[in-house]
C-alpha cells in the first residue's frame, strides 16, 4: 500500500520482505521516510539522493526495527494473511482520520504486530508534505467512539501505548 508520490529506493522491497519473512508475528511493516515523525522520521539529509540515503540507512541500521501501534500508511507492506483477516481499511467512514490506526489495532487482535523497518528508507516526491502520525485528533465525538470501541482511554495518545497495553 503506497501513496502517490512515493519515491522507491534501491532494495526497499527486499528489505521490507525480509522483515515480514524473518518474523512471522509481523503483519505490517513500514519504512522510515521524509516528513514523518516518531520512529518513522528521517532527519536532515541535505545533498544526499534517495538511493544514497537508503544505502546509508541500511549500512548503519541493517536489521533494526521498532514495534509500533501507529505507522503512517504512506508506504506499508502487509502480509497476505493479515489482509485476508482484517479485510483491508475500514471504508465505512466510521473513523475519519483513524483508518490506519483501526487497521493496526484489528491486526493486533489477529496476533499480528506492526513494525517500522529502521534500515529501510523510502522517499517522497515532496518531502515537505507531512505524514505525521501525531496529526490533530478527529472531532471529539469520533475520537471518543473510536476509543470506546477499542477500549482505549481517550485522554491518551495510542501512539504512546505498548503492545502489552492492548485490550
Short mmCIF file of N, CA, C and O in Angstrom, two decimals, residues 84-141:
data_model
loop_
_atom_site.label_atom_id
_atom_site.label_comp_id
_atom_site.label_asym_id
_atom_site.label_seq_id
_atom_site.Cartn_x
_atom_site.Cartn_y
_atom_site.Cartn_z
N UNK A 84 -6.18 -10.65 4.49
CA UNK A 84 -7.36 -11.51 4.43
C UNK A 84 -8.14 -11.45 5.74
O UNK A 84 -9.36 -11.44 5.74
N UNK A 85 -7.43 -11.39 6.88
CA UNK A 85 -8.08 -11.41 8.19
C UNK A 85 -8.77 -10.11 8.56
O UNK A 85 -9.83 -10.13 9.19
N UNK A 86 -8.21 -8.98 8.16
CA UNK A 86 -8.82 -7.70 8.54
C UNK A 86 -9.67 -7.11 7.42
O UNK A 86 -10.33 -6.10 7.62
N UNK A 87 -9.65 -7.71 6.27
CA UNK A 87 -10.40 -7.27 5.09
C UNK A 87 -10.12 -5.82 4.70
O UNK A 87 -11.00 -5.11 4.23
N UNK A 88 -8.89 -5.37 4.90
CA UNK A 88 -8.48 -4.04 4.43
C UNK A 88 -8.90 -2.90 5.33
O UNK A 88 -9.34 -3.09 6.46
N UNK A 89 -8.72 -1.70 4.82
CA UNK A 89 -9.09 -0.50 5.56
C UNK A 89 -10.60 -0.42 5.72
O UNK A 89 -11.35 -0.81 4.82
N UNK A 90 -11.05 0.11 6.84
CA UNK A 90 -12.47 0.34 7.06
C UNK A 90 -12.87 1.55 6.23
O UNK A 90 -12.46 2.67 6.51
N UNK A 91 -13.65 1.32 5.21
CA UNK A 91 -14.04 2.40 4.30
C UNK A 91 -15.45 2.91 4.59
O UNK A 91 -16.04 3.62 3.78
N UNK A 92 -15.99 2.57 5.75
CA UNK A 92 -17.34 3.00 6.08
C UNK A 92 -17.42 4.46 6.49
O UNK A 92 -18.49 5.04 6.54
N UNK A 93 -16.26 5.05 6.80
CA UNK A 93 -16.26 6.43 7.26
C UNK A 93 -16.54 6.55 8.75
O UNK A 93 -16.72 7.65 9.27
N UNK A 94 -16.56 5.41 9.44
CA UNK A 94 -16.84 5.43 10.88
C UNK A 94 -15.75 6.13 11.67
O UNK A 94 -16.01 6.72 12.72
N UNK A 95 -14.51 6.06 11.19
CA UNK A 95 -13.38 6.64 11.92
C UNK A 95 -12.59 7.60 11.02
O UNK A 95 -11.44 7.34 10.70
N UNK A 96 -13.16 8.70 10.59
CA UNK A 96 -12.40 9.59 9.69
C UNK A 96 -11.09 10.04 10.31
O UNK A 96 -11.05 10.54 11.42
N UNK A 97 -10.00 9.80 9.57
CA UNK A 97 -8.67 10.16 10.05
C UNK A 97 -8.02 9.09 10.91
O UNK A 97 -6.86 9.20 11.27
N UNK A 98 -8.75 8.03 11.21
CA UNK A 98 -8.21 6.98 12.09
C UNK A 98 -8.21 5.61 11.40
O UNK A 98 -8.08 4.59 12.06
N UNK A 99 -8.35 5.59 10.09
CA UNK A 99 -8.44 4.32 9.36
C UNK A 99 -7.19 3.47 9.55
O UNK A 99 -7.28 2.25 9.72
N UNK A 100 -6.01 4.09 9.51
CA UNK A 100 -4.76 3.34 9.68
C UNK A 100 -4.65 2.80 11.10
O UNK A 100 -4.24 1.65 11.31
N UNK A 101 -5.02 3.61 12.09
CA UNK A 101 -4.99 3.15 13.48
C UNK A 101 -5.92 1.96 13.67
O UNK A 101 -5.57 0.98 14.34
N UNK A 102 -7.09 2.04 13.08
CA UNK A 102 -8.07 0.96 13.17
C UNK A 102 -7.50 -0.33 12.57
O UNK A 102 -7.62 -1.40 13.16
N UNK A 103 -6.86 -0.24 11.42
CA UNK A 103 -6.30 -1.43 10.78
C UNK A 103 -5.21 -2.05 11.65
O UNK A 103 -5.16 -3.26 11.82
N UNK A 104 -4.33 -1.22 12.21
CA UNK A 104 -3.26 -1.75 13.06
C UNK A 104 -3.84 -2.44 14.30
O UNK A 104 -3.37 -3.51 14.70
N UNK A 105 -4.87 -1.88 14.89
CA UNK A 105 -5.48 -2.49 16.07
C UNK A 105 -6.23 -3.78 15.71
O UNK A 105 -6.17 -4.76 16.46
N UNK A 106 -6.89 -3.80 14.55
CA UNK A 106 -7.53 -5.06 14.12
C UNK A 106 -6.48 -6.12 13.84
O UNK A 106 -6.69 -7.31 14.14
N UNK A 107 -5.35 -5.72 13.29
CA UNK A 107 -4.25 -6.66 13.06
C UNK A 107 -3.76 -7.24 14.38
O UNK A 107 -3.49 -8.45 14.48
N UNK A 108 -3.64 -6.39 15.39
CA UNK A 108 -3.17 -6.85 16.70
C UNK A 108 -4.12 -7.88 17.29
O UNK A 108 -3.69 -8.86 17.90
N UNK A 109 -5.41 -7.68 17.09
CA UNK A 109 -6.39 -8.67 17.58
C UNK A 109 -6.20 -10.03 16.92
O UNK A 109 -6.53 -11.05 17.50
N UNK A 110 -5.66 -10.03 15.70
CA UNK A 110 -5.38 -11.29 14.99
C UNK A 110 -4.01 -11.86 15.34
O UNK A 110 -3.61 -12.88 14.81
N UNK A 111 -3.27 -11.14 16.20
CA UNK A 111 -1.95 -11.61 16.61
C UNK A 111 -0.80 -11.06 15.79
O UNK A 111 0.34 -11.51 15.93
N UNK A 112 -1.06 -10.09 14.92
CA UNK A 112 -0.01 -9.50 14.08
C UNK A 112 0.47 -8.18 14.66
O UNK A 112 -0.32 -7.37 15.13
N UNK A 113 1.78 -7.95 14.57
CA UNK A 113 2.38 -6.70 15.02
C UNK A 113 2.72 -5.82 13.83
O UNK A 113 2.91 -6.30 12.72
N UNK A 114 2.83 -4.53 14.12
CA UNK A 114 3.28 -3.56 13.11
C UNK A 114 4.70 -3.16 13.48
O UNK A 114 5.04 -3.02 14.66
N UNK A 115 5.52 -2.95 12.49
CA UNK A 115 6.93 -2.66 12.72
C UNK A 115 7.41 -1.59 11.75
O UNK A 115 7.00 -1.56 10.60
N UNK A 116 8.28 -0.73 12.25
CA UNK A 116 8.99 0.21 11.39
C UNK A 116 10.35 -0.39 11.11
O UNK A 116 11.09 -0.74 12.04
N UNK A 117 10.68 -0.55 9.84
CA UNK A 117 11.99 -1.06 9.43
C UNK A 117 12.94 0.13 9.42
O UNK A 117 12.94 0.93 8.49
N UNK A 118 13.73 0.26 10.47
CA UNK A 118 14.63 1.40 10.61
C UNK A 118 15.73 1.39 9.55
O UNK A 118 16.34 2.43 9.26
N UNK A 119 15.97 0.23 8.95
CA UNK A 119 17.02 0.11 7.94
C UNK A 119 16.53 0.38 6.51
O UNK A 119 17.28 0.26 5.56
N UNK A 120 15.27 0.74 6.37
CA UNK A 120 14.69 0.91 5.04
C UNK A 120 14.13 2.31 4.87
O UNK A 120 13.18 2.69 5.56
N UNK A 121 14.70 3.06 3.95
CA UNK A 121 14.24 4.40 3.65
C UNK A 121 13.49 4.39 2.33
O UNK A 121 13.98 3.86 1.33
N UNK A 122 12.31 4.97 2.32
CA UNK A 122 11.54 5.19 1.11
C UNK A 122 11.15 6.66 1.12
O UNK A 122 10.60 7.16 2.09
N UNK A 123 11.48 7.35 0.03
CA UNK A 123 11.28 8.79 -0.01
C UNK A 123 9.90 9.21 -0.48
O UNK A 123 9.03 8.38 -0.74
N UNK A 124 9.76 10.51 -0.57
CA UNK A 124 8.51 11.11 -1.04
C UNK A 124 8.88 12.18 -2.06
O UNK A 124 9.86 12.90 -1.89
N UNK A 125 8.09 12.29 -3.12
CA UNK A 125 8.37 13.28 -4.16
C UNK A 125 8.40 14.69 -3.58
O UNK A 125 9.19 15.52 -4.01
N UNK A 126 7.55 14.96 -2.60
CA UNK A 126 7.53 16.26 -1.93
C UNK A 126 7.81 16.02 -0.46
O UNK A 126 6.89 15.78 0.32
N UNK A 127 9.08 16.06 -0.04
CA UNK A 127 9.42 15.75 1.35
C UNK A 127 8.85 16.75 2.35
O UNK A 127 8.81 16.47 3.54
N UNK A 128 8.36 17.90 1.86
CA UNK A 128 7.74 18.86 2.78
C UNK A 128 6.36 18.41 3.18
O UNK A 128 5.80 18.87 4.16
N UNK A 129 5.77 17.51 2.40
CA UNK A 129 4.44 17.00 2.72
C UNK A 129 4.56 16.12 3.95
O UNK A 129 5.29 15.15 3.97
N UNK A 130 3.84 16.45 4.96
CA UNK A 130 3.97 15.73 6.23
C UNK A 130 3.19 14.43 6.21
O UNK A 130 2.15 14.32 5.59
N UNK A 131 3.70 13.46 6.92
CA UNK A 131 2.96 12.20 7.13
C UNK A 131 2.92 11.94 8.62
O UNK A 131 3.19 10.87 9.10
N UNK A 132 2.58 12.97 9.34
CA UNK A 132 2.59 12.89 10.80
C UNK A 132 1.57 11.90 11.33
O UNK A 132 0.40 11.94 10.97
N UNK A 133 2.04 11.00 12.18
CA UNK A 133 1.11 10.09 12.86
C UNK A 133 0.52 10.77 14.08
O UNK A 133 -0.40 10.28 14.69
N UNK A 134 1.08 11.92 14.44
CA UNK A 134 0.55 12.67 15.57
C UNK A 134 -0.28 13.83 15.04
O UNK A 134 -0.17 14.96 15.47
N UNK A 135 -1.11 13.52 14.05
CA UNK A 135 -1.98 14.51 13.45
C UNK A 135 -3.02 14.96 14.47
O UNK A 135 -3.25 14.28 15.46
N UNK A 136 -3.67 16.07 14.20
CA UNK A 136 -4.71 16.51 15.13
C UNK A 136 -5.76 15.43 15.28
O UNK A 136 -6.09 14.72 14.32
N UNK A 137 -6.30 15.32 16.46
CA UNK A 137 -7.34 14.32 16.68
C UNK A 137 -8.56 14.67 15.86
O UNK A 137 -8.85 15.83 15.63
N UNK A 138 -9.32 13.65 15.47
CA UNK A 138 -10.57 13.91 14.75
C UNK A 138 -11.56 14.57 15.71
O UNK A 138 -11.27 14.70 16.90
N UNK A 139 -12.72 14.94 15.23
CA UNK A 139 -13.71 15.55 16.13
C UNK A 139 -13.89 14.70 17.39
O UNK A 139 -13.82 13.47 17.34
N UNK A 140 -14.11 15.38 18.50
CA UNK A 140 -14.15 14.72 19.80
C UNK A 140 -15.10 13.52 19.84
O UNK A 140 -14.77 12.48 20.38
N UNK A 141 -16.27 13.66 19.23
CA UNK A 141 -17.22 12.54 19.23
C UNK A 141 -16.67 11.31 18.53
O UNK A 141 -16.84 10.19 19.01
#
